[in-house]
C-alpha positions as a LaTeX table, in Angstrom:
\begin{tabular}{lrrr}
\hline
Residue & $x$ (\AA) & $y$ (\AA) & $z$ (\AA) \\
\hline
Unk1 & $-47.98$ & $-91.98$ & 100.83 \\
Unk2 & $-50.69$ & $-94.08$ & 101.58 \\
Unk3 & $-52.44$ & $-97.13$ & 99.13 \\
Unk4 & $-56.36$ & $-95.60$ & 99.74 \\
Unk5 & $-55.23$ & $-91.95$ & 98.48 \\
Unk6 & $-54.07$ & $-93.07$ & 95.66 \\
Unk7 & $-56.59$ & $-95.42$ & 94.61 \\
Unk8 & $-59.64$ & $-92.12$ & 95.67 \\
Unk9 & $-56.58$ & $-90.47$ & 92.93 \\
Unk10 & $-56.88$ & $-93.33$ & 90.18 \\
Unk11 & $-60.55$ & $-93.88$ & 90.25 \\
Unk12 & $-61.05$ & $-89.54$ & 89.52 \\
Unk13 & $-58.00$ & $-90.19$ & 87.10 \\
Unk14 & $-60.37$ & $-92.98$ & 84.91 \\
Unk15 & $-63.95$ & $-91.39$ & 85.52 \\
Unk16 & $-62.52$ & $-87.27$ & 85.12 \\
Unk17 & $-65.57$ & $-86.80$ & 86.96 \\
Unk18 & $-65.70$ & $-86.71$ & 90.98 \\
Unk19 & $-69.42$ & $-87.59$ & 91.39 \\
Unk20 & $-69.25$ & $-90.87$ & 89.34 \\
Unk21 & $-65.62$ & $-91.92$ & 90.99 \\
Unk22 & $-67.27$ & $-91.92$ & 94.14 \\
Unk23 & $-69.85$ & $-93.78$ & 92.93 \\
Unk24 & $-67.34$ & $-96.39$ & 91.73 \\
Unk25 & $-65.65$ & $-96.08$ & 95.53 \\
Unk26 & $-68.90$ & $-96.25$ & 97.52 \\
Unk27 & $-68.71$ & $-93.03$ & 98.95 \\
Unk28 & $-69.71$ & $-89.60$ & 99.34 \\
Unk29 & $-68.25$ & $-87.48$ & 96.78 \\
Unk30 & $-67.07$ & $-84.65$ & 99.48 \\
Unk31 & $-64.78$ & $-86.45$ & 101.36 \\
Unk32 & $-63.40$ & $-87.80$ & 97.84 \\
Unk33 & $-62.30$ & $-84.49$ & 96.71 \\
Unk34 & $-60.78$ & $-83.22$ & 100.17 \\
Unk35 & $-58.71$ & $-86.64$ & 100.04 \\
Unk36 & $-57.39$ & $-85.40$ & 96.26 \\
Unk37 & $-56.61$ & $-82.15$ & 97.49 \\
Unk38 & $-54.63$ & $-83.13$ & 100.44 \\
Unk39 & $-53.32$ & $-85.23$ & 98.06 \\
Unk40 & $-51.86$ & $-82.27$ & 96.17 \\
Unk41 & $-51.16$ & $-80.30$ & 99.67 \\
Unk42 & $-48.97$ & $-83.64$ & 100.38 \\
Unk43 & $-47.06$ & $-83.68$ & 97.40 \\
Unk44 & $-48.01$ & $-79.62$ & 96.61 \\
Unk45 & $-48.95$ & $-80.65$ & 92.84 \\
Unk46 & $-52.27$ & $-79.85$ & 91.16 \\
Unk47 & $-53.13$ & $-83.27$ & 90.27 \\
Unk48 & $-56.24$ & $-82.42$ & 88.25 \\
Unk49 & $-57.70$ & $-79.17$ & 86.04 \\
Unk50 & $-61.03$ & $-78.59$ & 87.48 \\
Unk51 & $-63.66$ & $-75.96$ & 86.07 \\
Unk52 & $-67.52$ & $-75.95$ & 86.42 \\
Unk53 & $-67.51$ & $-78.73$ & 82.89 \\
Unk54 & $-65.02$ & $-80.55$ & 82.68 \\
Unk55 & $-62.27$ & $-82.51$ & 85.19 \\
Unk56 & $-58.92$ & $-83.09$ & 83.21 \\
Unk57 & $-55.34$ & $-84.64$ & 84.22 \\
Unk58 & $-52.84$ & $-81.83$ & 84.91 \\
Unk59 & $-48.94$ & $-82.83$ & 83.07 \\
Unk60 & $-48.35$ & $-84.24$ & 87.10 \\
Unk61 & $-51.88$ & $-86.40$ & 87.42 \\
Unk62 & $-50.31$ & $-88.42$ & 83.79 \\
Unk63 & $-47.34$ & $-89.30$ & 85.81 \\
Unk64 & $-48.74$ & $-90.34$ & 88.47 \\
Unk65 & $-51.47$ & $-92.11$ & 87.21 \\
Unk66 & $-49.11$ & $-93.96$ & 85.72 \\
Unk67 & $-47.52$ & $-94.48$ & 88.38 \\
Unk68 & $-50.07$ & $-95.71$ & 91.02 \\
Unk69 & $-51.50$ & $-97.76$ & 88.98 \\
Unk70 & $-47.85$ & $-99.69$ & 89.07 \\
Unk71 & $-47.65$ & $-99.34$ & 92.83 \\
Unk72 & $-51.68$ & $-100.28$ & 93.59 \\
Unk73 & $-50.57$ & $-103.45$ & 91.40 \\
Unk74 & $-47.42$ & $-104.06$ & 93.11 \\
Unk75 & $-49.37$ & $-104.24$ & 96.23 \\
Unk76 & $-51.46$ & $-106.13$ & 95.47 \\
Unk77 & $-49.20$ & $-108.42$ & 94.22 \\
Unk78 & $-47.71$ & $-108.13$ & 97.11 \\
Unk79 & $-50.77$ & $-109.52$ & 99.11 \\
Unk80 & $-51.77$ & $-112.75$ & 96.34 \\
Unk81 & $-47.81$ & $-113.47$ & 96.75 \\
Unk82 & $-47.71$ & $-114.12$ & 100.65 \\
Unk83 & $-51.17$ & $-116.03$ & 100.69 \\
Unk84 & $-49.04$ & $-118.45$ & 97.96 \\
Unk85 & $-46.46$ & $-118.78$ & 99.79 \\
Unk86 & $-48.13$ & $-119.67$ & 102.75 \\
Unk87 & $-50.00$ & $-122.54$ & 100.92 \\
Unk88 & $-48.39$ & $-125.87$ & 102.91 \\
Unk89 & $-47.54$ & $-127.46$ & 99.05 \\
Unk90 & $-46.47$ & $-124.42$ & 97.05 \\
Unk91 & $-46.01$ & $-124.37$ & 93.36 \\
Unk92 & $-44.34$ & $-122.21$ & 90.47 \\
Unk93 & $-47.56$ & $-120.75$ & 88.66 \\
Unk94 & $-46.72$ & $-120.79$ & 84.64 \\
Unk95 & $-49.10$ & $-118.68$ & 82.38 \\
Unk96 & $-49.94$ & $-119.63$ & 78.80 \\
Unk97 & $-52.57$ & $-119.91$ & 76.63 \\
Unk98 & $-53.26$ & $-122.92$ & 75.12 \\
Unk99 & $-51.41$ & $-124.49$ & 71.69 \\
Unk100 & $-49.91$ & $-120.85$ & 71.46 \\
Unk101 & $-46.29$ & $-121.93$ & 72.87 \\
Unk102 & $-44.85$ & $-122.59$ & 69.30 \\
Unk103 & $-44.14$ & $-126.61$ & 70.36 \\
Unk104 & $-41.74$ & $-125.79$ & 73.20 \\
Unk105 & $-43.96$ & $-126.03$ & 76.94 \\
Unk106 & $-43.28$ & $-129.82$ & 76.86 \\
Unk107 & $-39.16$ & $-128.87$ & 76.13 \\
Unk108 & $-38.76$ & $-126.51$ & 79.11 \\
Unk109 & $-40.75$ & $-128.19$ & 81.51 \\
Unk110 & $-38.46$ & $-131.06$ & 81.34 \\
Unk111 & $-35.35$ & $-128.65$ & 81.24 \\
Unk112 & $-36.95$ & $-127.04$ & 83.90 \\
Unk113 & $-37.26$ & $-130.19$ & 86.24 \\
Unk114 & $-33.93$ & $-130.85$ & 86.02 \\
Unk115 & $-32.67$ & $-127.83$ & 88.30 \\
Unk116 & $-32.32$ & $-127.89$ & 91.51 \\
Unk117 & $-34.62$ & $-124.75$ & 92.29 \\
Unk118 & $-37.35$ & $-126.38$ & 90.42 \\
Unk119 & $-40.51$ & $-126.22$ & 92.19 \\
Unk120 & $-43.34$ & $-128.06$ & 90.97 \\
Unk121 & $-45.50$ & $-126.38$ & 87.85 \\
Unk122 & $-48.77$ & $-125.13$ & 87.91 \\
Unk123 & $-49.95$ & $-124.89$ & 84.34 \\
Unk124 & $-52.38$ & $-121.39$ & 84.10 \\
Unk125 & $-54.20$ & $-120.91$ & 80.99 \\
Unk126 & $-55.72$ & $-117.83$ & 80.24 \\
Unk127 & $-57.14$ & $-115.90$ & 77.70 \\
Unk128 & $-55.86$ & $-113.53$ & 75.32 \\
Unk129 & $-53.61$ & $-110.55$ & 76.59 \\
Unk130 & $-54.93$ & $-111.87$ & 80.17 \\
Unk131 & $-51.24$ & $-113.07$ & 81.06 \\
Unk132 & $-49.40$ & $-109.12$ & 81.72 \\
Unk133 & $-52.17$ & $-109.23$ & 84.79 \\
Unk134 & $-51.59$ & $-111.59$ & 85.85 \\
Unk135 & $-48.14$ & $-111.62$ & 86.57 \\
Unk136 & $-48.51$ & $-107.86$ & 87.95 \\
Unk137 & $-51.01$ & $-109.24$ & 90.22 \\
Unk138 & $-49.32$ & $-112.22$ & 91.34 \\
Unk139 & $-51.20$ & $-114.77$ & 90.52 \\
Unk140 & $-48.53$ & $-116.64$ & 88.12 \\
Unk141 & $-44.58$ & $-115.90$ & 88.21 \\
Unk142 & $-43.91$ & $-116.76$ & 84.70 \\
Unk143 & $-46.04$ & $-116.69$ & 81.12 \\
Unk144 & $-44.95$ & $-117.86$ & 78.18 \\
Unk145 & $-46.66$ & $-115.00$ & 75.56 \\
Unk146 & $-46.03$ & $-113.42$ & 71.47 \\
Unk147 & $-45.06$ & $-110.27$ & 71.40 \\
Unk148 & $-47.01$ & $-107.40$ & 71.66 \\
Unk149 & $-48.06$ & $-106.61$ & 75.31 \\
Unk150 & $-47.63$ & $-104.33$ & 77.87 \\
Unk151 & $-44.14$ & $-105.05$ & 79.34 \\
Unk152 & $-44.50$ & $-102.65$ & 82.10 \\
Unk153 & $-43.24$ & $-103.74$ & 85.44 \\
Unk154 & $-41.67$ & $-106.97$ & 83.55 \\
Unk155 & $-38.75$ & $-108.66$ & 82.49 \\
Unk156 & $-39.10$ & $-110.72$ & 79.26 \\
Unk157 & $-36.62$ & $-112.76$ & 77.17 \\
Unk158 & $-37.70$ & $-114.48$ & 73.69 \\
Unk159 & $-37.11$ & $-117.70$ & 72.98 \\
Unk160 & $-38.56$ & $-118.35$ & 69.36 \\
Unk161 & $-39.32$ & $-116.53$ & 66.79 \\
Unk162 & $-40.56$ & $-118.60$ & 63.37 \\
Unk163 & $-42.57$ & $-116.86$ & 60.86 \\
Unk164 & $-45.85$ & $-115.67$ & 60.46 \\
Unk165 & $-48.97$ & $-116.91$ & 57.90 \\
Unk166 & $-52.55$ & $-114.85$ & 57.37 \\
Unk167 & $-55.04$ & $-116.96$ & 57.91 \\
Unk168 & $-57.91$ & $-116.34$ & 55.64 \\
Unk169 & $-61.61$ & $-117.59$ & 53.77 \\
Unk170 & $-60.80$ & $-120.86$ & 51.68 \\
Unk171 & $-63.28$ & $-117.88$ & 49.43 \\
Unk172 & $-61.00$ & $-115.31$ & 49.79 \\
Unk173 & $-59.21$ & $-114.19$ & 46.17 \\
Unk174 & $-55.53$ & $-115.05$ & 48.26 \\
Unk175 & $-56.47$ & $-118.47$ & 49.33 \\
Unk176 & $-55.24$ & $-119.93$ & 46.19 \\
Unk177 & $-51.62$ & $-118.25$ & 46.36 \\
Unk178 & $-48.20$ & $-119.61$ & 47.04 \\
Unk179 & $-47.52$ & $-116.37$ & 49.26 \\
Unk180 & $-49.04$ & $-113.02$ & 49.92 \\
Unk181 & $-47.14$ & $-109.48$ & 51.13 \\
Unk182 & $-48.65$ & $-107.33$ & 53.88 \\
Unk183 & $-50.01$ & $-104.65$ & 50.98 \\
Unk184 & $-51.33$ & $-108.28$ & 49.26 \\
Unk185 & $-54.15$ & $-108.21$ & 52.34 \\
Unk186 & $-54.86$ & $-104.23$ & 52.90 \\
Unk187 & $-55.56$ & $-104.78$ & 56.85 \\
Unk188 & $-57.78$ & $-101.79$ & 58.05 \\
Unk189 & $-55.61$ & $-98.70$ & 59.05 \\
Unk190 & $-52.36$ & $-100.53$ & 58.34 \\
Unk191 & $-50.16$ & $-98.33$ & 56.50 \\
Unk192 & $-46.78$ & $-99.97$ & 55.07 \\
Unk193 & $-45.51$ & $-96.19$ & 55.61 \\
Unk194 & $-46.03$ & $-97.51$ & 59.64 \\
Unk195 & $-44.81$ & $-101.26$ & 60.07 \\
Unk196 & $-44.37$ & $-101.52$ & 63.42 \\
Unk197 & $-48.86$ & $-100.50$ & 63.61 \\
Unk198 & $-49.25$ & $-104.08$ & 62.27 \\
Unk199 & $-50.12$ & $-105.41$ & 65.60 \\
Unk200 & $-51.57$ & $-102.72$ & 67.21 \\
Unk201 & $-54.17$ & $-103.37$ & 63.40 \\
Unk202 & $-53.85$ & $-106.05$ & 64.29 \\
Unk203 & $-55.50$ & $-106.69$ & 68.11 \\
Unk204 & $-57.64$ & $-103.56$ & 67.51 \\
Unk205 & $-59.32$ & $-105.68$ & 64.26 \\
Unk206 & $-59.33$ & $-108.94$ & 66.60 \\
Unk207 & $-61.32$ & $-106.82$ & 69.32 \\
Unk208 & $-63.69$ & $-105.73$ & 67.39 \\
Unk209 & $-64.78$ & $-108.96$ & 66.59 \\
Unk210 & $-65.62$ & $-109.79$ & 70.32 \\
Unk211 & $-63.68$ & $-113.06$ & 70.19 \\
Unk212 & $-63.05$ & $-114.17$ & 73.17 \\
Unk213 & $-60.38$ & $-117.28$ & 72.25 \\
Unk214 & $-58.56$ & $-118.48$ & 68.59 \\
Unk215 & $-61.58$ & $-120.80$ & 67.67 \\
Unk216 & $-63.68$ & $-117.98$ & 67.79 \\
Unk217 & $-61.64$ & $-116.17$ & 65.71 \\
Unk218 & $-60.79$ & $-118.53$ & 63.23 \\
Unk219 & $-64.55$ & $-119.16$ & 62.93 \\
Unk220 & $-64.93$ & $-115.15$ & 62.26 \\
Unk221 & $-61.92$ & $-115.92$ & 59.50 \\
Unk222 & $-63.95$ & $-119.06$ & 58.22 \\
Unk223 & $-67.05$ & $-116.89$ & 57.61 \\
Unk224 & $-64.88$ & $-114.39$ & 55.43 \\
Unk225 & $-65.71$ & $-112.10$ & 57.97 \\
Unk226 & $-61.90$ & $-110.90$ & 58.71 \\
Unk227 & $-58.01$ & $-112.27$ & 58.41 \\
Unk228 & $-55.11$ & $-112.28$ & 61.08 \\
Unk229 & $-51.69$ & $-113.27$ & 60.83 \\
Unk230 & $-50.38$ & $-115.82$ & 63.10 \\
Unk231 & $-47.48$ & $-117.96$ & 64.25 \\
Unk232 & $-46.55$ & $-120.87$ & 61.64 \\
Unk233 & $-46.63$ & $-123.21$ & 64.70 \\
Unk234 & $-50.36$ & $-121.42$ & 66.01 \\
Unk235 & $-51.62$ & $-122.75$ & 62.63 \\
Unk236 & $-50.35$ & $-126.25$ & 61.88 \\
Unk237 & $-51.89$ & $-127.30$ & 64.97 \\
Unk238 & $-55.66$ & $-125.48$ & 63.57 \\
Unk239 & $-56.27$ & $-127.33$ & 60.76 \\
Unk240 & $-59.76$ & $-126.38$ & 58.82 \\
Unk241 & $-61.43$ & $-127.40$ & 55.54 \\
Unk242 & $-62.78$ & $-123.94$ & 55.72 \\
Unk243 & $-59.21$ & $-121.34$ & 56.58 \\
Unk244 & $-56.60$ & $-121.18$ & 53.86 \\
Unk245 & $-53.35$ & $-120.37$ & 55.50 \\
Unk246 & $-50.93$ & $-118.65$ & 53.26 \\
Unk247 & $-46.95$ & $-117.19$ & 54.15 \\
Unk248 & $-46.27$ & $-113.23$ & 54.40 \\
Unk249 & $-42.84$ & $-112.80$ & 53.24 \\
Unk250 & $-42.83$ & $-109.59$ & 54.67 \\
Unk251 & $-44.26$ & $-110.02$ & 57.78 \\
Unk252 & $-42.26$ & $-109.95$ & 60.77 \\
Unk253 & $-41.20$ & $-112.49$ & 61.94 \\
Unk254 & $-43.82$ & $-114.18$ & 65.80 \\
Unk255 & $-41.63$ & $-113.36$ & 68.46 \\
Unk256 & $-42.23$ & $-116.11$ & 71.76 \\
Unk257 & $-40.94$ & $-114.78$ & 75.33 \\
Unk258 & $-41.14$ & $-115.92$ & 78.57 \\
Unk259 & $-41.91$ & $-113.11$ & 81.01 \\
Unk260 & $-41.90$ & $-112.82$ & 85.08 \\
Unk261 & $-42.86$ & $-109.61$ & 87.67 \\
Unk262 & $-39.41$ & $-107.69$ & 87.55 \\
Unk263 & $-39.25$ & $-107.28$ & 91.55 \\
Unk264 & $-39.45$ & $-111.35$ & 91.47 \\
Unk265 & $-36.04$ & $-112.83$ & 93.43 \\
Unk266 & $-37.82$ & $-116.28$ & 93.33 \\
Unk267 & $-35.27$ & $-119.03$ & 92.55 \\
Unk268 & $-37.87$ & $-121.36$ & 90.95 \\
Unk269 & $-38.71$ & $-118.35$ & 88.54 \\
Unk270 & $-35.11$ & $-118.18$ & 87.67 \\
Unk271 & $-34.84$ & $-121.43$ & 87.21 \\
Unk272 & $-38.00$ & $-122.41$ & 85.13 \\
Unk273 & $-36.29$ & $-119.07$ & 83.11 \\
Unk274 & $-32.32$ & $-120.46$ & 82.46 \\
Unk275 & $-34.52$ & $-123.23$ & 81.37 \\
Unk276 & $-36.27$ & $-121.65$ & 78.67 \\
Unk277 & $-33.04$ & $-119.87$ & 77.63 \\
Unk278 & $-31.10$ & $-123.55$ & 77.79 \\
Unk279 & $-33.74$ & $-124.68$ & 75.10 \\
Unk280 & $-33.17$ & $-122.31$ & 72.83 \\
Unk281 & $-30.11$ & $-121.76$ & 73.60 \\
\hline
\end{tabular}
């Protein structure tokens, strides 16, 4: 299976419209339609249900979309890693979010430097939810990040857990409490009957705020627009006069992990993972 028909298929699957997909790809609609039909013939399955008014994915199409994205990301990552390997001064790229490594980054790097397989490290600072994409696309070799995130194509090991506190405006009635529960917080969309939805609801709330980073998110908190849960180590790094941090006794702990691409065979990356685990072990 070649990459071009897969790219065409993904474009149609995402747009569910051949004309818009063709415009997105910069080609005409008829050759795009022919390419999709050829792909269906090669696979001997129907990928789309077509009517005069709509285009929908078949069950086979849903599966292929998931797998095609992984395959295309792997191809892009292979090229990116090859370009990086040709660098006369190779480095291991570690993706982290600023002030988002539970205070263990320096200790991990010190332990890593002592490993014979260690390479010089380049820290790639990134925003919320960027780490998995950087790993899958070959722009980073490893990452330190908090759960939850999309694990597709990645391996992980937990290196730290810590309690979470709620960040809320000092004008909020709960700000004077010594502790709170999730029920007290009344997080939009969250129900105690479905505790695993907590982080999804928090991520949805954060996205609706359009905050680009933690300082912007905390500004919304300070204004009283929203509240959010944070690991205690991050809260300690961001004291603000207009924000109160209150322990939430029944919130699941924050989980910091080291992540790397499943297909990685890098001895340097393996050494970094060993260093991370030795620090917390």
